[in-house]
Coordinates of C-alpha atoms in Angstrom, one line a residue:
M30 CA 115.1 117.6 69.8
K31 CA 116.4 117.4 73.4
I32 CA 115.5 115.5 76.5
L33 CA 115.7 117.0 80.1
A34 CA 115.3 115.6 83.5
V35 CA 113.0 117.2 85.9
K36 CA 114.6 116.4 89.3
F37 CA 112.7 117.0 92.5
R38 CA 113.9 114.4 95.2
E39 CA 117.4 113.0 95.8
H40 CA 119.2 110.9 98.3
G41 CA 116.5 108.2 98.6
F42 CA 117.1 104.4 98.6
Y43 CA 115.7 101.1 97.5
T44 CA 116.8 97.8 99.5
Q45 CA 117.7 94.9 97.6
P46 CA 114.7 92.9 98.6
F47 CA 112.6 95.6 97.4
A48 CA 114.4 96.1 94.0
F49 CA 115.2 92.5 93.4
G50 CA 112.5 90.4 95.2
G51 CA 109.5 90.3 92.9
E52 CA 109.9 86.7 92.0
G53 CA 111.2 85.5 95.4
G54 CA 114.7 84.8 96.6
N55 CA 117.0 85.8 99.5
F56 CA 118.3 89.3 99.4
D57 CA 120.2 91.7 101.9
P58 CA 118.0 94.3 103.3
N59 CA 121.2 96.3 104.2
I60 CA 122.1 96.9 100.6
R61 CA 120.5 100.2 99.8
Y62 CA 120.7 101.3 96.2
R63 CA 120.7 105.0 95.3
G64 CA 117.1 106.5 94.9
S65 CA 115.9 109.8 93.6
L66 CA 112.8 111.2 91.8
Q67 CA 112.7 112.7 88.4
N68 CA 110.5 112.7 85.4
Y69 CA 111.5 113.9 81.9
L70 CA 110.8 116.5 79.2
I71 CA 111.2 116.1 75.5
D72 CA 111.6 119.4 73.5
C73 CA 110.7 118.6 70.0
G74 CA 111.2 122.2 68.7
D75 CA 107.6 122.6 67.6
E76 CA 106.1 121.2 70.8
V77 CA 107.1 120.3 74.4
I78 CA 106.2 116.9 75.7
L79 CA 106.4 115.8 79.3
V80 CA 106.7 112.1 80.3
D81 CA 105.0 112.0 83.7
T82 CA 104.4 114.8 86.1
G83 CA 105.8 114.1 89.4
L84 CA 104.4 114.1 92.9
P85 CA 101.5 116.5 93.9
A86 CA 102.5 119.8 95.6
G87 CA 102.6 119.3 99.3
T88 CA 103.3 115.7 99.5
P89 CA 105.3 115.3 102.7
E90 CA 108.7 114.0 102.9
E91 CA 109.1 110.6 104.4
T92 CA 111.4 109.9 107.5
P93 CA 112.7 106.4 107.0
D94 CA 114.4 104.2 109.6
E95 CA 116.4 101.1 109.6
N96 CA 113.4 99.0 108.9
S97 CA 112.3 101.0 105.7
V98 CA 112.4 99.1 102.5
A99 CA 112.2 102.1 100.2
F100 CA 112.6 105.9 100.6
T101 CA 111.8 108.3 97.6
G102 CA 114.2 110.8 98.9
K103 CA 114.5 114.4 100.2
D104 CA 113.0 117.3 98.6
I105 CA 115.0 119.3 96.1
C106 CA 112.0 121.4 95.4
S107 CA 108.5 120.5 94.1
Y108 CA 107.9 119.1 90.7
M109 CA 106.6 122.4 89.4
E110 CA 109.4 124.3 90.7
A111 CA 111.7 121.8 89.0
F112 CA 109.9 122.2 85.8
D113 CA 110.2 126.0 86.1
R114 CA 113.9 125.8 86.7
L115 CA 114.2 124.2 83.2
G116 CA 113.0 127.5 81.7
Y117 CA 109.7 126.4 80.4
K118 CA 106.0 127.6 81.1
P119 CA 103.2 125.1 81.7
E120 CA 101.3 126.6 78.8
Q121 CA 103.9 125.5 76.4
V122 CA 103.4 121.8 77.1
T123 CA 101.3 120.2 74.4
K124 CA 101.4 116.6 75.4
I125 CA 101.9 114.5 78.4
L126 CA 102.7 110.8 78.0
L127 CA 101.7 109.0 81.2
T128 CA 103.6 105.9 82.0
H129 CA 101.2 105.0 84.7
K130 CA 98.7 106.1 87.3
H131 CA 100.9 106.4 90.3
P132 CA 100.9 109.9 91.9
D133 CA 104.7 110.1 91.5
H134 CA 104.1 110.1 87.8
S135 CA 100.7 111.8 87.6
G136 CA 100.7 114.2 90.5
E137 CA 100.6 117.5 88.6
L138 CA 98.7 116.6 85.5
R139 CA 96.2 119.4 86.2
S140 CA 98.9 122.0 86.1
F141 CA 99.2 121.9 82.4
P142 CA 96.1 123.6 80.9
N143 CA 97.0 123.0 77.1
A144 CA 98.3 119.5 77.3
K145 CA 96.7 116.5 76.0
V146 CA 97.3 113.5 78.4
Y147 CA 98.0 110.4 76.5
V148 CA 97.3 107.3 78.6
N149 CA 96.9 103.5 78.0
K150 CA 93.1 103.1 77.8
D151 CA 93.4 100.3 80.5
E152 CA 94.4 102.9 83.0
L153 CA 91.4 105.1 82.6
D154 CA 89.4 104.0 85.6
A155 CA 92.3 105.0 88.0
P156 CA 91.2 107.3 90.8
E157 CA 94.1 109.7 90.0
L158 CA 92.8 110.4 86.4
Q159 CA 89.1 111.1 87.4
G160 CA 87.8 114.5 86.5
L161 CA 90.4 115.2 83.7
G162 CA 88.8 116.4 80.6
N163 CA 91.9 116.3 78.3
L164 CA 92.8 112.6 78.6
V165 CA 93.6 110.8 75.2
P166 CA 93.1 107.0 75.5
V167 CA 95.8 105.1 73.7
S168 CA 95.0 101.7 72.1
F169 CA 98.4 101.3 70.5
T170 CA 97.1 100.8 67.0
D171 CA 100.3 101.4 65.1
G172 CA 101.4 97.8 65.5
A173 CA 104.8 96.6 66.8
Y174 CA 107.7 98.6 67.6
Y175 CA 110.8 96.3 67.2
N176 CA 110.2 93.4 69.7
F177 CA 107.3 95.2 71.5
P178 CA 103.9 94.1 70.0
E179 CA 101.8 97.1 70.6
A180 CA 102.9 100.7 70.1
Q181 CA 101.6 104.2 69.2
K182 CA 103.7 106.8 67.2
I183 CA 103.3 110.2 69.1
C184 CA 105.3 112.3 66.7
D185 CA 108.6 111.7 64.7
G186 CA 110.9 110.0 66.9
V187 CA 108.7 109.6 69.9
F188 CA 106.8 106.3 70.4
F189 CA 104.6 105.1 73.2
I190 CA 104.5 101.5 73.9
K191 CA 102.3 99.1 76.0
A192 CA 104.2 97.5 78.8
K193 CA 101.9 96.0 81.2
G194 CA 103.1 94.6 84.5
H195 CA 104.0 97.2 87.1
T196 CA 100.4 98.3 86.6
N197 CA 97.8 96.9 84.3
G198 CA 98.0 100.0 82.2
N199 CA 101.8 100.5 82.3
S200 CA 103.6 102.0 79.2
I201 CA 107.1 103.2 78.3
V202 CA 108.3 105.8 75.9
I203 CA 111.1 105.5 73.5
V204 CA 112.7 108.6 71.8
E205 CA 115.0 108.0 68.9
M206 CA 117.8 110.7 68.5
D207 CA 121.2 110.9 67.1
G208 CA 121.4 107.2 66.5
L209 CA 120.4 106.2 70.1
F210 CA 117.2 104.9 71.7
Y211 CA 116.3 106.8 74.9
M212 CA 114.0 104.5 76.9
I213 CA 111.9 106.5 79.5
H214 CA 110.3 103.6 81.4
G215 CA 108.6 104.8 84.6
D216 CA 109.1 101.8 86.9
I217 CA 110.0 98.7 84.9
T218 CA 112.8 98.6 87.5
Y219 CA 113.5 100.9 90.5
V220 CA 117.2 100.8 90.1
D221 CA 119.5 99.9 87.2
E222 CA 121.1 97.1 89.1
A223 CA 117.9 95.2 88.7
L224 CA 117.9 95.5 85.0
Y225 CA 121.4 94.1 85.0
E226 CA 120.6 91.3 87.2
N227 CA 117.4 90.5 85.5
K228 CA 115.3 91.0 88.7
L229 CA 111.7 92.3 89.2
S230 CA 110.7 94.7 92.0
V231 CA 108.2 93.7 94.5
V232 CA 105.7 96.1 93.0
F233 CA 103.4 94.9 90.3
D234 CA 99.9 94.3 89.4
D235 CA 100.6 91.2 87.1
V236 CA 103.9 89.4 87.8
A237 CA 103.6 87.3 84.7
A238 CA 103.2 90.5 82.6
A239 CA 106.0 92.1 84.5
R240 CA 108.3 89.4 83.6
E241 CA 107.4 89.4 80.0
T242 CA 107.9 93.2 79.9
L243 CA 111.3 93.1 81.6
D244 CA 112.4 90.4 79.2
R245 CA 111.4 92.4 76.3
V246 CA 113.2 95.5 77.6
R247 CA 116.3 93.5 78.2
E248 CA 116.0 92.0 74.6
F249 CA 115.7 95.6 73.1
V250 CA 118.5 97.1 75.2
G251 CA 120.6 94.1 74.0
N252 CA 120.0 94.6 70.5
H253 CA 119.8 98.5 70.3
P254 CA 122.1 101.4 71.7
T255 CA 119.8 102.4 74.6
V256 CA 120.0 105.1 77.2
Y257 CA 117.9 103.8 80.2
C258 CA 116.2 106.7 81.8
S259 CA 114.7 105.7 85.2
T260 CA 112.3 107.6 87.4
H261 CA 113.7 106.4 90.8
S262 CA 117.5 106.1 90.3
P263 CA 119.9 109.0 89.9
Q264 CA 121.4 106.6 87.2
G265 CA 118.5 107.7 85.2
Y266 CA 119.6 111.2 84.7
E267 CA 123.2 110.2 84.8
N268 CA 122.7 107.9 81.8
L269 CA 120.8 110.8 80.1
E270 CA 123.3 113.5 80.6
G271 CA 126.3 111.2 79.7
K272 CA 124.4 109.5 76.9
R273 CA 125.5 106.3 78.5
V274 CA 124.4 103.3 76.5
M275 CA 123.5 100.2 78.6
D276 CA 125.7 97.2 78.2
L277 CA 124.1 94.3 80.1
D278 CA 127.4 92.3 80.0
N279 CA 129.4 95.2 81.5
P280 CA 127.3 96.7 84.4
V281 CA 128.1 100.3 85.5
P282 CA 129.9 100.0 89.1
T283 CA 127.3 100.2 91.8
V284 CA 127.5 103.3 94.1
F285 CA 125.4 102.5 97.3
E286 CA 123.5 105.1 99.2
E287 CA 125.1 106.1 102.5
V288 CA 122.1 106.6 104.8
V289 CA 121.9 108.6 107.9
F290 CA 118.7 108.2 109.7
S291 CA 117.0 111.1 111.1
N292 CA 116.1 111.5 114.6
K293 CA 113.5 114.4 114.0
E294 CA 110.2 113.9 115.6
A295 CA 107.7 112.3 113.2
S296 CA 104.2 113.9 112.6
G297 CA 102.0 110.9 113.1
K298 CA 101.3 110.7 109.4
Y299 CA 102.6 108.0 107.2
V300 CA 103.5 108.1 103.5
C301 CA 103.3 105.2 101.0
S302 CA 106.8 104.9 99.4
I303 CA 105.1 103.4 96.3
C304 CA 102.3 105.8 95.4
G305 CA 102.6 108.7 97.8
Y306 CA 99.4 108.2 99.6
V307 CA 99.4 110.0 103.0
Y308 CA 97.8 108.3 105.8
D309 CA 96.7 111.0 108.4
P310 CA 95.2 109.7 111.6
A311 CA 92.9 112.8 111.8
E312 CA 91.2 111.7 108.6
H313 CA 90.6 108.0 110.0
D314 CA 88.8 108.7 113.3
G315 CA 92.2 109.3 115.1
V316 CA 93.4 105.6 114.4
A317 CA 97.2 105.6 114.6
F318 CA 99.1 103.9 111.8
D319 CA 100.6 101.5 114.1
D320 CA 97.2 100.4 115.3
L321 CA 96.0 99.5 111.9
P322 CA 95.6 95.7 111.4
E323 CA 98.7 94.0 109.9
D324 CA 96.7 93.0 106.8
W325 CA 95.7 96.7 106.2
R326 CA 96.7 97.8 102.6
C327 CA 97.2 101.2 101.1
P328 CA 93.9 102.6 99.8
R329 CA 95.2 103.8 96.5
C330 CA 98.0 101.2 95.3
K331 CA 97.0 98.3 97.6
R332 CA 100.6 97.7 99.1
P333 CA 101.1 96.5 102.7
K334 CA 102.0 98.6 105.7
D335 CA 105.9 97.9 105.5
K336 CA 105.9 100.1 102.2
F337 CA 105.0 103.2 104.4
N338 CA 107.4 105.5 106.1
K339 CA 106.8 108.0 108.8
A340 CA 106.2 111.6 107.5

C-alpha cells in the first residue's frame, strides 16, 4: 500500500485570525501561515482509492490583497493534470472517500467513471453532489474506531470516520500502514499550527461538534503515531513524504508564507476562498461584488464577503 499527494495549488496562505479564531480571541492578521491545495491517493495494490477530488477544472485563481484572510494558492496545474502526473488513469479508481462537500474536495467527482463515491449520508443533500448516480451513503455501522464513536471499514487498513463540525457531514480517513496511522482529514484544521495550538478555524457548520472532533483528533494523535495529512497546508504532504509523526508537545517550527501581492488587473469576478464559488457580475444582473450588501453571503457555503478574493 502507498499514499500519494495530488498537488495542484501552492504558495497560498491562511491568516492567524482565520486559522485560529473559530472560538474567539485576538490574533494577528499579519501572521500568514503557508497554504496549498492537495488531496490524496491510496494505492492498495488491488484497487486505487482517492480521498477527495480537487477543484473543478476552470476555477480561476484568486488575486489576494493585504486584507485577504485566506488564499488557496497559485495553480500548479489542474487537479486532473496533477492526478495524471502520478501515473494513474481515471478508469483505475474504484472508490472515492469524500471528506465533505466543498468543491475543493468534490470538484472532479464526475471524472472517475468506475468509482463508487463514499459519502457521509448527512451530506447527500449538498448541491455539489446532485445528479451523481454512483454515491454510496455511509452510515458508519462498524462501531467505534479507537476514540471515534462511529466508523466504517472500507478495506483492510482503510477506515472512514464520522467527524462532524466543519460541515454537518464531515468525515476523516485513517490509513494503517507500517505501524503508522495516516490521518487524511480534509479541514479539521487548515494549518498544522492550529492542531498544535488547539484552535478551531472560523469555518464550521457546528462549532460544538467541531470542538468535539478536534478534541478527539488531538486525543488520537496523542496516543497513536499519526502522520497528519492536511489539504490546505504544505505540511500535509511534507508530513506524508517524511513519515513525520505529530508530537503535540514538540511542534514543527513554523515557516511563514512570504507574500508578494500582485498588481495585475482583476477581472471583476470574485472567488470564495472557502468553497471556490465564483461570483461573476455578468450572472447577477451586472451587480458588482463591492455593491452587494454587507450581510450578503456565499450562495454555496454561506460564508461572508470577507472570505472572497478577487479573481
